[in-house]
C-alpha positions in Angstrom: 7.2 32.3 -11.1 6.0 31.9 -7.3 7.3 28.1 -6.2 4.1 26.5 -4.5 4.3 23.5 -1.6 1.3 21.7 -1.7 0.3 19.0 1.0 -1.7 15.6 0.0 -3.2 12.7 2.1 -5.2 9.6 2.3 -6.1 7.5 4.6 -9.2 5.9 2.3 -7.2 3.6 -0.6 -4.6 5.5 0.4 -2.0 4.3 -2.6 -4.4 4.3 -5.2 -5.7 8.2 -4.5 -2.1 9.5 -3.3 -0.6 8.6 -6.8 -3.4 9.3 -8.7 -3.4 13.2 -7.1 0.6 13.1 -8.0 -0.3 12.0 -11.1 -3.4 15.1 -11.9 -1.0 17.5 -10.2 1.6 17.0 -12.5 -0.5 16.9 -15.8 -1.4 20.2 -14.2 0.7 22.2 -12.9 3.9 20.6 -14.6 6.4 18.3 -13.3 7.3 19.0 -9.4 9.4 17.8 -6.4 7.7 15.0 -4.7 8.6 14.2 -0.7 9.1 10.9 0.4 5.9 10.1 1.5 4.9 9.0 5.6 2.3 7.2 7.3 1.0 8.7 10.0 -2.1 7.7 12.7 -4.8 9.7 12.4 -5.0 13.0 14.5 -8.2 14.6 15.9 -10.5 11.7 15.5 -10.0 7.6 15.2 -9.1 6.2 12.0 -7.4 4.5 9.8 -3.5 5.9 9.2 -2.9 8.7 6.3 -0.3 8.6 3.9 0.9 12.0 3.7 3.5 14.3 1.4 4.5 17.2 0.3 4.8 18.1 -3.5 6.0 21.4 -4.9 5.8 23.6 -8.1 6.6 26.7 -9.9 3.0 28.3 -11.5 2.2 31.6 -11.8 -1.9 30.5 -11.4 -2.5 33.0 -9.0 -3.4 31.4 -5.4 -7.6 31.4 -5.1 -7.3 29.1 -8.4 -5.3 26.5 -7.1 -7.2 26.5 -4.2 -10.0 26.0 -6.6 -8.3 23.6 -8.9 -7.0 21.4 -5.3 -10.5 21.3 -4.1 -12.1 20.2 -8.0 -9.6 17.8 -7.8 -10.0 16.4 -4.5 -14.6 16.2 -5.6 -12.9 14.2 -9.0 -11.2 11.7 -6.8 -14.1 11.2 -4.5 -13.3 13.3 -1.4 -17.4 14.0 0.1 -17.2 16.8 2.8 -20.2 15.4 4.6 -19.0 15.0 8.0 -16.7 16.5 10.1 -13.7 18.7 10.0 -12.0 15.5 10.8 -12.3 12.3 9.3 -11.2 9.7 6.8 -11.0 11.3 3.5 -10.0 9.6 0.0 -7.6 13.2 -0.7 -6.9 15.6 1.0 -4.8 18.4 -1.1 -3.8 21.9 0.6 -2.0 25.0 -0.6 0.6 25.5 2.2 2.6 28.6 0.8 2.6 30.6 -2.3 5.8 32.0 -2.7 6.5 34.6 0.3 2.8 35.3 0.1 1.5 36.4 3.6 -2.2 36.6 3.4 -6.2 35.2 3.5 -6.8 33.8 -0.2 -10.4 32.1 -0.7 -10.8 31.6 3.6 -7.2 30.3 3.8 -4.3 31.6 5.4 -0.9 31.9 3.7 1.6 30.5 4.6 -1.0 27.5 6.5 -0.9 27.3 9.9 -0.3 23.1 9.3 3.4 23.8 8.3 4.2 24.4 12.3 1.4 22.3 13.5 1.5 19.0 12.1 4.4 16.6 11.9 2.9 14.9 8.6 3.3 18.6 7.4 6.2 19.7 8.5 8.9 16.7 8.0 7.8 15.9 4.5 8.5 20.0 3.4 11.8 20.0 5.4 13.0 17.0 2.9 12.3 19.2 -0.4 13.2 22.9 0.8 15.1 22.4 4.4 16.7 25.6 3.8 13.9 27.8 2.6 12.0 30.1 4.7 8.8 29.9 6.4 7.6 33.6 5.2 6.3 34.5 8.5 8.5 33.0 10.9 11.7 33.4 9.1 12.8 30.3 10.1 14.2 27.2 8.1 12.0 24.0 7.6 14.9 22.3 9.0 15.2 24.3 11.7 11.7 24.2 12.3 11.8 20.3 12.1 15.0 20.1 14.6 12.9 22.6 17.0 9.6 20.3 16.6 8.7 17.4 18.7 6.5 15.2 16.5 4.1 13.0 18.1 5.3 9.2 17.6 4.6 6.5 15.2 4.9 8.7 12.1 6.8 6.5 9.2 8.7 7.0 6.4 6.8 4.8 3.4 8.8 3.5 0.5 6.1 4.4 -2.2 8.0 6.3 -5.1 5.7 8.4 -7.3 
């Protein structure tokens, strides 16, 4: 089975939806590895700070139904895409690889684009799979992390889930 890294965040009752997606994700997809989680200020518009993580899994639901399931999931815990591309959002829940998958499933690229770009991304997936491969790149995450410069005033939360 494929091992999917899924990304969450919150910045709207951040604890509350955060462990409550763990929680869903888990009842669905099976128990997974949880990254510490990070607070991070909001990036492309003002706001208040996001929790974010990474969680992963081994499923064999193939990738345009967990993109389904994430999105279901994110409408059941009160995420309203009313406004724009960035903003506050009670969950935000995104399929960042699907095994070595390299390809567009349901408008999304495989691996996402995220993993390189954002910090919140990006440290949280080098904690669970440092020496795994971006499938694209070829690179570690670690080595990824070491070679990014992450924009300050990201920290690490003790929350455990």
């Amino acid at each position: 089975m494929p091992r999917v890294w899924v990304s969450l965040g919150s910045n709207i009752e951040r604890e509350a939806h955060i462990r409550a997606a763990v929680d869903e994700l888990a009842r669905l997809l099976g128990e997974g590895l949880v990254s510490p989680v990070y607070e991070t200020d909001a990036e492309g518009f003002e706001g208040p700070a996001f929790y974010n993580l990474v969680t992963g899994y081994e499923t064999d639901m193939p990738p345009a139904e967990l993109i389904a399931l994430f999105r279901e999931l994110e409408e059941r815990l009160g995420r309203e895409r009313i406004g724009a591309r960035f903003d506050s959002r009670t969950i935000d829940i995104d399929l960042l690889t699907y095994g070595d998958m390299i390809a567009e499933v349901s408008g999304k690229q495989l691996p996402r684009d995220d993993i390189g770009d954002y910090a919140f991304v990006l440290k949280p997936l080098s904690d669970l799979a440092p020496d795994e491969l971006h499938p694209v790149l070829q690179k570690s995450y670690r080595r990824m992390w070491e070679e990014f410069t992450p924009k300050p005033g990201m920290r690490r939360v003790e929350l455990t889930l």
